[in-house]
Amino acid sequence: MATAPLVRFAPSPTGFLHIGNARPALLNALYARRHGGKFLLRLDDTDRERSKQEFAEAVETDLAWLGIEPDLFFRQSDRTALYDAAAERLKQAGRLYACYETPEELERRRKRQLGRGQPPVYDRAALNLTEADRAALEAEGRRPHWRFLLDHRVVAWTDLVRGESHVDCASLSDPVLVRADGSYLYTLPSVVDDADVSVTHVIRGEDHVTNTGVQVQLFEALGAPVPVFGHHNLLTTAEGEGLSKRLGHLSLRSLREAGYEPASVRSLAVLTGSAEAVRAVDSLDELATLTDLAHLSRAPARFDPSELDSLNARLVHDMPVAEAGERLTAMGVPDDRAEQFWLAVRANLTRVTDAAEWWQVVTGPVTPVIHDPAFIAEAARLLPDDPFGPTTWKAWTDAVKAATGAKGKALFMPLRQALTGMDHGPDLSALLPLIGRERALERLRGA
Ligand code: GLU
């Protein structure tokens, strides 16, 4: 029997997750959901300078907000011993070699190669260093960085998204796995971890395709089974620009704080650039059934952040009061009026938080807008007695119409402006009972 899939999402905690990071997070989580697998959250925090605890904590909060509860969690900074052991094995096998070039030397060599029309690939000069050369360099105070000796061959795999794929490792520089200060770049720890916990499917952005060529060789060099790979297209802006953690305005936290529903963000992050139309999908299970990696587009997944508004509005227009409940309470809406209020306003909202504006209109103070005081005085005189209910608005406007002859917009707009101070808004037959007779009268009197 095939084992259940184990997928992972492996962000570096060097910034807040943005909507482009939500894509691999969700594609992994939905894959696990669809195939009865498990989801590992791994923090790739080997870059000690740039990794911050604040960002690490935010990753967990943001994933929870998206509806992703990892089954397993660890961080790479706790696992250095494993990487040291793997690096040692690679050294023993002659696959990890010490290099002493400074960045400036490498840059000079690169320029020379480019000048000669050669590809700027590391020339493996360090492989020719003798023991004595190395001792002399170390005596100068140089510390080695370590490169992985690639097999110059084509690495091929069947990609879950891209189908038959390959990377010609003969055209790559031997990658640096260990920095001169002994810290690890992402490449080796990722493979060691994936092998250690038997990750079965590595689903990540197509910016990692070349890494896959290298990492497949690393799995093999370490004698570990090679997982299945899937490289999804990346979310880009409408102009085709890639997203980066620096674009803080698309961070998941800013979208959350702006009042978007996680389901809108999920739908946009996953359905953009897929075979499915981008639409608001509320349930994770449904989103999982719509998410087939084999049907992702190969083109960049261009998205327009303003689509979030229309997706969100869709969700809010159908949202039951229970889902908005706590947020309504936080706006000061009392529990016994929450449902009535919610049903009155939800069709006018883009985000739940927009309801606060209408609650303010209900409770006041509002500045009535009155252009025709005589008309409004007549309307005030005709305002029905309590109790106000769903038919009050109709009864009232019928009476005002009969008395003044006004109809259509000329009838409704002055009443709306006097009652709410605005010329648009929720259906007044639902809003008027919430405003109530006393406040309505006050406003009609221009108070
Ligand atoms: N830390 C890497 C990144 O954020 C992980 C890539 C991978 O999934 O292997 O790009």
Coordinates of C-alpha atoms and ligand atoms in Angstrom, one line a residue:
M1 CA 0.0 0.0 0.0
A2 CA 1.3 3.5 -0.9
T3 CA 2.1 5.5 2.2
A4 CA 0.1 8.7 2.9
P5 CA 1.6 11.8 1.4
L6 CA 3.7 14.1 3.6
V7 CA 4.0 17.6 2.2
R8 CA 5.7 20.6 3.6
F9 CA 5.6 24.4 3.5
A10 CA 9.0 25.8 4.3
P11 CA 9.1 29.6 4.5
S12 CA 12.1 31.6 5.7
P13 CA 11.0 33.8 8.6
T14 CA 12.6 36.9 7.1
G15 CA 9.4 38.9 6.5
F16 CA 5.7 38.6 6.7
L17 CA 4.0 36.0 4.4
H18 CA 2.3 37.6 1.4
I19 CA -0.4 36.4 -0.8
G20 CA 2.2 34.8 -3.2
N21 CA 3.5 32.7 -0.2
A22 CA -0.1 31.7 0.5
R23 CA -0.1 29.9 -2.8
P24 CA 2.5 27.2 -2.0
A25 CA 1.2 27.0 1.6
L26 CA -2.3 26.3 0.3
L27 CA -1.4 24.1 -2.6
N28 CA 0.5 21.9 -0.1
A29 CA -2.3 21.9 2.5
L30 CA -5.0 21.2 -0.1
Y31 CA -2.9 18.4 -1.6
A32 CA -2.7 16.8 1.8
R33 CA -6.4 17.3 2.4
R34 CA -7.3 15.8 -1.0
H35 CA -5.0 12.8 -0.6
G36 CA -5.3 12.1 3.1
G37 CA -1.8 13.3 3.8
K38 CA 0.0 15.3 6.4
F39 CA 1.4 18.8 6.3
L40 CA 4.7 19.9 7.8
L41 CA 5.5 23.5 8.6
R42 CA 9.2 23.9 8.5
L43 CA 10.9 27.3 9.2
D44 CA 13.9 27.7 7.0
D45 CA 15.8 29.9 9.4
T46 CA 19.4 29.1 8.8
D47 CA 20.0 32.7 7.8
R48 CA 20.6 33.9 11.3
E49 CA 21.0 37.5 10.4
R50 CA 17.7 37.9 8.5
S51 CA 15.5 35.4 10.4
K52 CA 13.4 36.9 13.2
Q53 CA 11.3 35.4 15.9
E54 CA 8.6 38.0 15.2
F55 CA 8.3 36.7 11.6
A56 CA 8.3 33.0 12.8
E57 CA 5.4 33.7 15.0
A58 CA 3.6 35.6 12.3
V59 CA 3.9 32.6 10.0
E60 CA 1.9 30.4 12.4
T61 CA -0.7 33.1 12.9
D62 CA -1.1 33.7 9.2
L63 CA -1.4 30.0 8.4
A64 CA -4.0 29.5 11.1
W65 CA -5.9 32.4 9.7
L66 CA -5.8 30.8 6.3
G67 CA -7.2 27.6 7.9
I68 CA -4.0 25.6 7.8
E69 CA -3.2 23.7 11.0
P70 CA 0.2 21.9 10.5
D71 CA 0.4 18.3 11.6
L72 CA 4.1 18.6 12.2
F73 CA 6.4 21.6 12.9
F74 CA 10.1 22.2 13.3
R75 CA 12.7 24.8 12.6
Q76 CA 16.0 24.3 10.9
S77 CA 18.0 26.3 13.5
D78 CA 17.3 23.4 15.9
R79 CA 18.7 20.8 13.6
T80 CA 22.2 21.9 12.8
A81 CA 23.7 18.6 14.0
L82 CA 21.8 16.7 11.3
Y83 CA 23.2 19.0 8.6
D84 CA 26.7 18.8 10.0
A85 CA 26.5 15.0 9.8
A86 CA 25.3 15.1 6.2
A87 CA 28.0 17.6 5.3
E88 CA 30.6 15.4 6.8
R89 CA 29.3 12.4 4.8
L90 CA 29.5 14.5 1.6
K91 CA 33.1 15.5 2.4
Q92 CA 34.0 11.9 3.0
A93 CA 32.5 11.0 -0.3
G94 CA 34.4 13.7 -2.1
R95 CA 31.2 15.6 -3.0
L96 CA 31.8 18.7 -0.8
Y97 CA 35.0 20.6 -1.3
A98 CA 36.6 23.6 0.3
C99 CA 36.8 26.9 -1.7
Y100 CA 38.6 30.1 -0.6
E101 CA 37.8 32.6 -3.3
T102 CA 36.5 36.0 -2.1
P103 CA 33.3 37.4 -3.6
E104 CA 35.5 39.9 -5.4
E105 CA 37.7 37.2 -6.9
L106 CA 34.6 35.3 -8.1
E107 CA 33.1 38.4 -9.6
R108 CA 36.3 39.2 -11.5
R109 CA 36.4 35.6 -12.9
R110 CA 32.7 35.9 -13.8
K111 CA 33.3 39.0 -15.7
R112 CA 36.3 37.5 -17.6
Q113 CA 34.2 34.5 -18.5
L114 CA 31.3 36.7 -19.8
G115 CA 33.9 38.8 -21.7
R116 CA 35.0 35.6 -23.5
G117 CA 31.4 34.6 -24.2
Q118 CA 31.6 31.7 -21.8
P119 CA 28.9 30.9 -19.3
P120 CA 29.7 32.3 -15.9
V121 CA 30.0 28.9 -14.2
Y122 CA 32.4 28.3 -11.3
D123 CA 35.5 26.9 -12.8
R124 CA 36.2 24.4 -9.9
A125 CA 39.7 26.0 -9.4
A126 CA 39.5 25.0 -5.7
L127 CA 39.5 21.3 -6.6
N128 CA 43.2 21.8 -7.7
L129 CA 44.3 23.2 -4.3
T130 CA 46.9 21.0 -2.6
E131 CA 47.0 20.5 1.2
A132 CA 49.9 23.0 1.2
D133 CA 47.9 25.6 -0.7
R134 CA 45.0 25.3 1.7
A135 CA 47.2 25.6 4.7
A136 CA 48.7 28.7 3.2
L137 CA 45.3 30.2 2.6
E138 CA 44.1 29.4 6.1
A139 CA 47.3 30.9 7.5
E140 CA 46.3 34.1 5.7
G141 CA 43.1 34.0 7.8
R142 CA 40.8 32.7 5.1
R143 CA 38.0 30.3 6.0
P144 CA 36.6 28.0 3.4
H145 CA 33.1 27.9 2.1
W146 CA 32.0 24.6 0.7
R147 CA 30.7 23.6 -2.7
F148 CA 28.8 20.5 -3.7
L149 CA 30.5 18.7 -6.6
L150 CA 27.7 18.2 -9.1
D151 CA 27.6 15.3 -11.5
H152 CA 27.6 16.9 -14.9
R153 CA 24.5 15.2 -16.2
V154 CA 20.9 15.8 -16.9
V155 CA 18.5 15.3 -13.9
A156 CA 15.0 14.4 -15.1
W157 CA 11.8 14.0 -13.2
T158 CA 8.0 13.8 -13.8
D159 CA 6.7 17.0 -12.3
L160 CA 3.2 17.1 -10.8
V161 CA 2.6 20.4 -12.5
R162 CA 5.0 20.6 -15.4
G163 CA 5.1 17.0 -16.5
E164 CA 8.4 15.7 -17.9
S165 CA 11.1 18.1 -16.7
H166 CA 14.9 18.2 -16.6
V167 CA 17.8 20.3 -15.5
D168 CA 21.2 20.0 -17.2
C169 CA 23.5 20.2 -14.2
A170 CA 26.5 20.5 -16.5
S171 CA 25.6 24.1 -17.1
L172 CA 25.4 24.9 -13.3
S173 CA 28.0 26.2 -10.9
D174 CA 28.7 23.8 -8.1
P175 CA 26.4 25.3 -5.4
V176 CA 27.8 26.6 -2.2
L177 CA 26.2 24.6 0.6
V178 CA 28.1 25.9 3.6
R179 CA 29.2 29.6 4.1
A180 CA 32.6 30.6 5.4
D181 CA 31.1 31.2 8.8
G182 CA 29.9 27.6 8.9
S183 CA 26.2 28.5 8.4
Y184 CA 24.2 26.6 5.8
L185 CA 22.5 27.9 2.8
Y186 CA 19.0 26.6 2.2
T187 CA 20.0 23.8 -0.3
L188 CA 21.4 21.1 1.9
P189 CA 19.3 21.5 5.1
S190 CA 16.1 21.3 2.9
V191 CA 17.2 18.0 1.5
V192 CA 18.4 16.6 4.8
D193 CA 15.1 17.5 6.4
D194 CA 12.9 16.2 3.6
A195 CA 14.9 12.9 3.8
D196 CA 14.8 12.8 7.6
V197 CA 11.0 12.9 7.9
S198 CA 10.4 11.3 4.5
V199 CA 8.6 14.1 2.8
T200 CA 6.9 12.4 -0.2
H201 CA 5.9 15.5 -2.2
V202 CA 7.8 18.7 -2.6
I203 CA 5.4 21.3 -3.9
R204 CA 6.9 24.7 -4.4
G205 CA 7.2 27.6 -6.8
E206 CA 8.8 27.2 -10.2
D207 CA 11.6 29.5 -9.1
H208 CA 13.0 26.4 -7.5
V209 CA 13.2 24.2 -10.7
T210 CA 17.0 24.6 -11.0
N211 CA 17.3 23.8 -7.3
T212 CA 15.5 20.6 -7.9
G213 CA 18.3 19.5 -10.3
V214 CA 20.8 20.1 -7.6
Q215 CA 18.7 18.7 -4.8
V216 CA 17.9 15.5 -6.6
Q217 CA 21.7 14.9 -6.8
L218 CA 21.9 15.6 -3.1
F219 CA 19.2 13.1 -2.2
E220 CA 21.1 10.6 -4.2
A221 CA 24.4 11.4 -2.8
L222 CA 23.0 11.0 0.7
G223 CA 21.4 7.7 -0.3
A224 CA 17.9 9.0 0.4
P225 CA 14.7 8.3 -1.7
V226 CA 13.9 11.2 -4.1
P227 CA 10.5 12.7 -3.4
V228 CA 8.0 13.6 -6.1
F229 CA 8.3 17.3 -7.2
G230 CA 5.7 19.8 -8.3
H231 CA 6.6 23.3 -9.3
H232 CA 3.7 25.7 -9.5
N233 CA 3.5 29.0 -11.4
L234 CA 4.1 32.1 -9.3
L235 CA 1.6 34.8 -8.5
T236 CA 2.5 38.0 -10.2
T237 CA 1.0 41.4 -10.3
A238 CA -1.1 42.4 -13.3
E239 CA 2.1 43.9 -14.8
G240 CA 3.8 40.6 -14.4
E241 CA 6.0 41.6 -11.5
G242 CA 6.9 39.0 -9.0
L243 CA 5.7 39.5 -5.4
S244 CA 8.2 39.8 -2.6
K245 CA 8.1 40.0 1.1
R246 CA 9.0 43.7 0.8
L247 CA 5.6 44.4 -0.8
G248 CA 4.1 44.6 2.7
H249 CA 0.8 45.8 1.5
L250 CA -0.1 42.3 0.2
S251 CA 1.0 40.7 3.4
L252 CA -1.5 38.2 4.8
R253 CA -1.5 40.2 8.0
S254 CA -2.4 43.5 6.2
L255 CA -5.1 41.7 4.3
R256 CA -6.5 40.3 7.6
E257 CA -6.3 43.7 9.3
A258 CA -8.0 45.3 6.3
G259 CA -10.9 42.9 7.0
Y260 CA -10.8 40.5 4.1
E261 CA -12.1 37.0 4.7
P262 CA -9.5 34.2 4.6
A263 CA -11.7 32.4 2.1
S264 CA -11.3 35.3 -0.4
V265 CA -7.6 35.4 0.0
R266 CA -7.5 31.6 -0.3
S267 CA -9.6 31.6 -3.5
L268 CA -7.5 34.3 -5.1
A269 CA -4.2 32.7 -4.1
V270 CA -5.1 29.2 -5.4
L271 CA -7.5 29.7 -8.3
T272 CA -5.6 32.4 -10.1
G273 CA -3.6 30.7 -12.9
S274 CA -5.5 27.5 -12.5
A275 CA -8.0 25.8 -14.9
E276 CA -10.8 27.0 -12.7
A277 CA -12.5 30.4 -12.9
V278 CA -11.5 32.6 -10.0
R279 CA -14.5 32.7 -7.7
A280 CA -15.2 32.9 -4.0
V281 CA -15.0 29.4 -2.5
D282 CA -15.8 29.2 1.1
S283 CA -14.9 25.7 2.1
L284 CA -11.4 24.2 2.2
D285 CA -12.8 20.9 1.1
E286 CA -14.4 22.4 -2.0
L287 CA -11.2 24.3 -2.8
A288 CA -9.2 21.1 -2.4
T289 CA -11.4 19.3 -5.0
L290 CA -10.9 22.3 -7.4
T291 CA -7.2 22.2 -7.0
D292 CA -5.5 19.8 -9.3
L293 CA -1.8 20.5 -9.7
A294 CA -1.8 18.9 -13.1
H295 CA -4.2 21.6 -14.3
L296 CA -2.3 24.6 -13.1
S297 CA -1.3 26.9 -15.9
R298 CA 2.3 27.1 -17.0
A299 CA 2.0 30.9 -17.5
P300 CA 2.6 33.3 -14.7
A301 CA -0.5 33.6 -12.5
R302 CA -1.3 37.3 -12.9
F303 CA -3.7 38.7 -10.4
D304 CA -5.3 42.0 -9.6
P305 CA -5.6 42.7 -5.9
S306 CA -8.9 44.5 -6.5
E307 CA -10.4 41.1 -7.3
L308 CA -10.2 40.5 -3.6
D309 CA -12.9 43.1 -3.1
S310 CA -15.3 41.4 -5.5
L311 CA -14.6 37.9 -4.1
N312 CA -15.0 39.2 -0.6
A313 CA -18.2 41.0 -1.4
R314 CA -19.6 37.7 -2.7
L315 CA -18.8 35.9 0.5
V316 CA -20.2 38.7 2.7
H317 CA -23.4 38.9 0.8
D318 CA -24.2 35.3 1.6
M319 CA -22.6 35.2 5.0
P320 CA -24.8 34.0 7.9
V321 CA -25.0 36.3 10.9
A322 CA -23.2 33.7 13.1
E323 CA -20.1 34.1 11.0
A324 CA -20.1 37.9 11.3
G325 CA -21.4 37.8 14.9
E326 CA -18.2 38.6 16.9
R327 CA -17.2 41.3 14.6
L328 CA -20.6 42.9 14.9
T329 CA -20.4 42.7 18.7
A330 CA -17.0 44.5 18.5
M331 CA -18.7 47.3 16.6
G332 CA -21.2 47.7 19.4
V333 CA -24.1 45.9 17.7
P334 CA -26.1 44.3 20.6
D335 CA -26.8 40.6 20.2
D336 CA -30.5 41.0 20.0
R337 CA -30.3 43.3 17.0
A338 CA -27.4 41.6 15.3
E339 CA -29.4 39.4 12.9
Q340 CA -31.8 42.2 11.9
F341 CA -29.0 44.6 11.3
W342 CA -26.8 42.1 9.4
L343 CA -29.6 41.1 7.0
A344 CA -30.3 44.8 6.4
V345 CA -26.8 45.7 5.5
R346 CA -24.8 42.7 4.2
A347 CA -25.8 43.2 0.6
N348 CA -24.1 46.6 0.7
L349 CA -20.8 45.5 2.1
T350 CA -17.5 44.6 0.6
R351 CA -16.0 43.7 4.0
V352 CA -17.7 42.8 7.3
T353 CA -15.9 45.8 8.8
D354 CA -17.8 48.1 6.5
A355 CA -20.8 47.4 8.6
A356 CA -19.5 49.7 11.2
E357 CA -20.4 52.7 9.0
W358 CA -24.0 51.5 8.8
W359 CA -24.3 50.8 12.5
Q360 CA -23.2 54.4 12.9
V361 CA -26.0 55.4 10.6
V362 CA -28.5 53.4 12.7
T363 CA -27.4 54.8 16.0
G364 CA -26.3 58.3 14.9
P365 CA -25.5 60.9 15.2
V366 CA -25.9 61.6 11.5
T367 CA -26.1 64.9 9.8
P368 CA -29.4 65.0 8.0
V369 CA -29.3 66.3 4.4
I370 CA -32.5 68.3 3.8
H371 CA -33.0 70.3 0.6
D372 CA -36.8 70.7 0.8
P373 CA -37.8 71.5 4.4
A374 CA -41.5 71.6 3.6
F375 CA -41.5 68.2 2.0
I376 CA -39.6 66.7 4.9
A377 CA -41.9 68.4 7.4
E378 CA -44.8 66.8 5.7
A379 CA -43.1 63.5 5.8
A380 CA -42.3 63.9 9.5
R381 CA -46.0 64.5 10.1
L382 CA -46.9 61.3 8.3
L383 CA -44.3 59.1 10.0
P384 CA -46.3 56.0 11.3
D385 CA -46.7 55.2 15.0
D386 CA -44.7 52.6 16.7
P387 CA -44.1 49.7 16.5
F388 CA -41.8 49.9 13.4
G389 CA -41.5 46.8 11.4
P390 CA -40.8 45.5 7.9
T391 CA -43.9 47.2 6.3
T392 CA -43.4 50.6 8.0
W393 CA -41.3 52.1 5.2
K394 CA -43.9 51.1 2.5
A395 CA -46.8 52.4 4.5
W396 CA -45.0 55.7 5.2
T397 CA -43.8 56.3 1.6
D398 CA -47.3 55.5 0.3
A399 CA -48.7 58.1 2.6
V400 CA -46.1 60.7 1.7
K401 CA -46.7 60.0 -2.0
A402 CA -50.4 60.4 -1.6
A403 CA -50.0 63.7 0.3
T404 CA -47.3 65.3 -1.9
G405 CA -47.6 63.6 -5.3
A406 CA -43.8 62.8 -5.2
K407 CA -42.8 59.5 -6.5
G408 CA -39.8 57.4 -7.5
K409 CA -36.4 59.0 -6.8
A410 CA -38.0 62.3 -5.9
L411 CA -39.9 60.6 -3.1
F412 CA -37.2 58.2 -1.8
M413 CA -34.0 60.2 -2.1
P414 CA -35.0 63.2 0.1
L415 CA -36.2 60.7 2.8
R416 CA -33.0 58.7 2.6
Q417 CA -30.9 61.9 2.8
A418 CA -32.8 63.2 5.8
L419 CA -32.6 59.8 7.6
T420 CA -29.1 58.8 6.8
G421 CA -27.3 61.9 5.6
M422 CA -26.3 59.9 2.5
D423 CA -27.7 59.3 -0.9
H424 CA -26.9 55.6 -1.1
G425 CA -27.2 52.6 1.3
P426 CA -29.1 49.6 2.4
D427 CA -32.8 49.1 1.6
L428 CA -34.6 51.5 3.9
S429 CA -37.5 49.1 4.6
A430 CA -34.9 47.1 6.5
L431 CA -32.9 50.0 7.9
L432 CA -35.8 52.2 9.1
P433 CA -37.0 49.8 11.8
L434 CA -33.4 49.7 13.1
I435 CA -33.2 53.5 13.2
G436 CA -36.6 53.5 15.1
R437 CA -39.3 56.2 15.3
E438 CA -37.6 58.5 17.8
R439 CA -34.4 58.9 15.9
A440 CA -36.1 59.1 12.5
L441 CA -38.3 61.9 13.8
E442 CA -35.3 63.7 15.2
R443 CA -33.5 63.5 11.8
L444 CA -36.5 64.6 9.9
R445 CA -36.7 67.6 12.1
G446 CA -33.2 68.4 11.0
A447 CA -31.7 67.8 14.5
Ligands
GLU1 N1 12.8 28.2 2.2 C1 12.6 28.0 0.8 C2 11.8 29.2 0.2 O1 11.1 29.9 1.0 C3 11.8 26.7 0.7 C4 11.7 26.2 -0.7 C5 11.2 24.8 -0.7 O2 10.0 24.6 -0.6 O3 12.0 23.9 -0.8 O4 11.8 29.4 -0.9

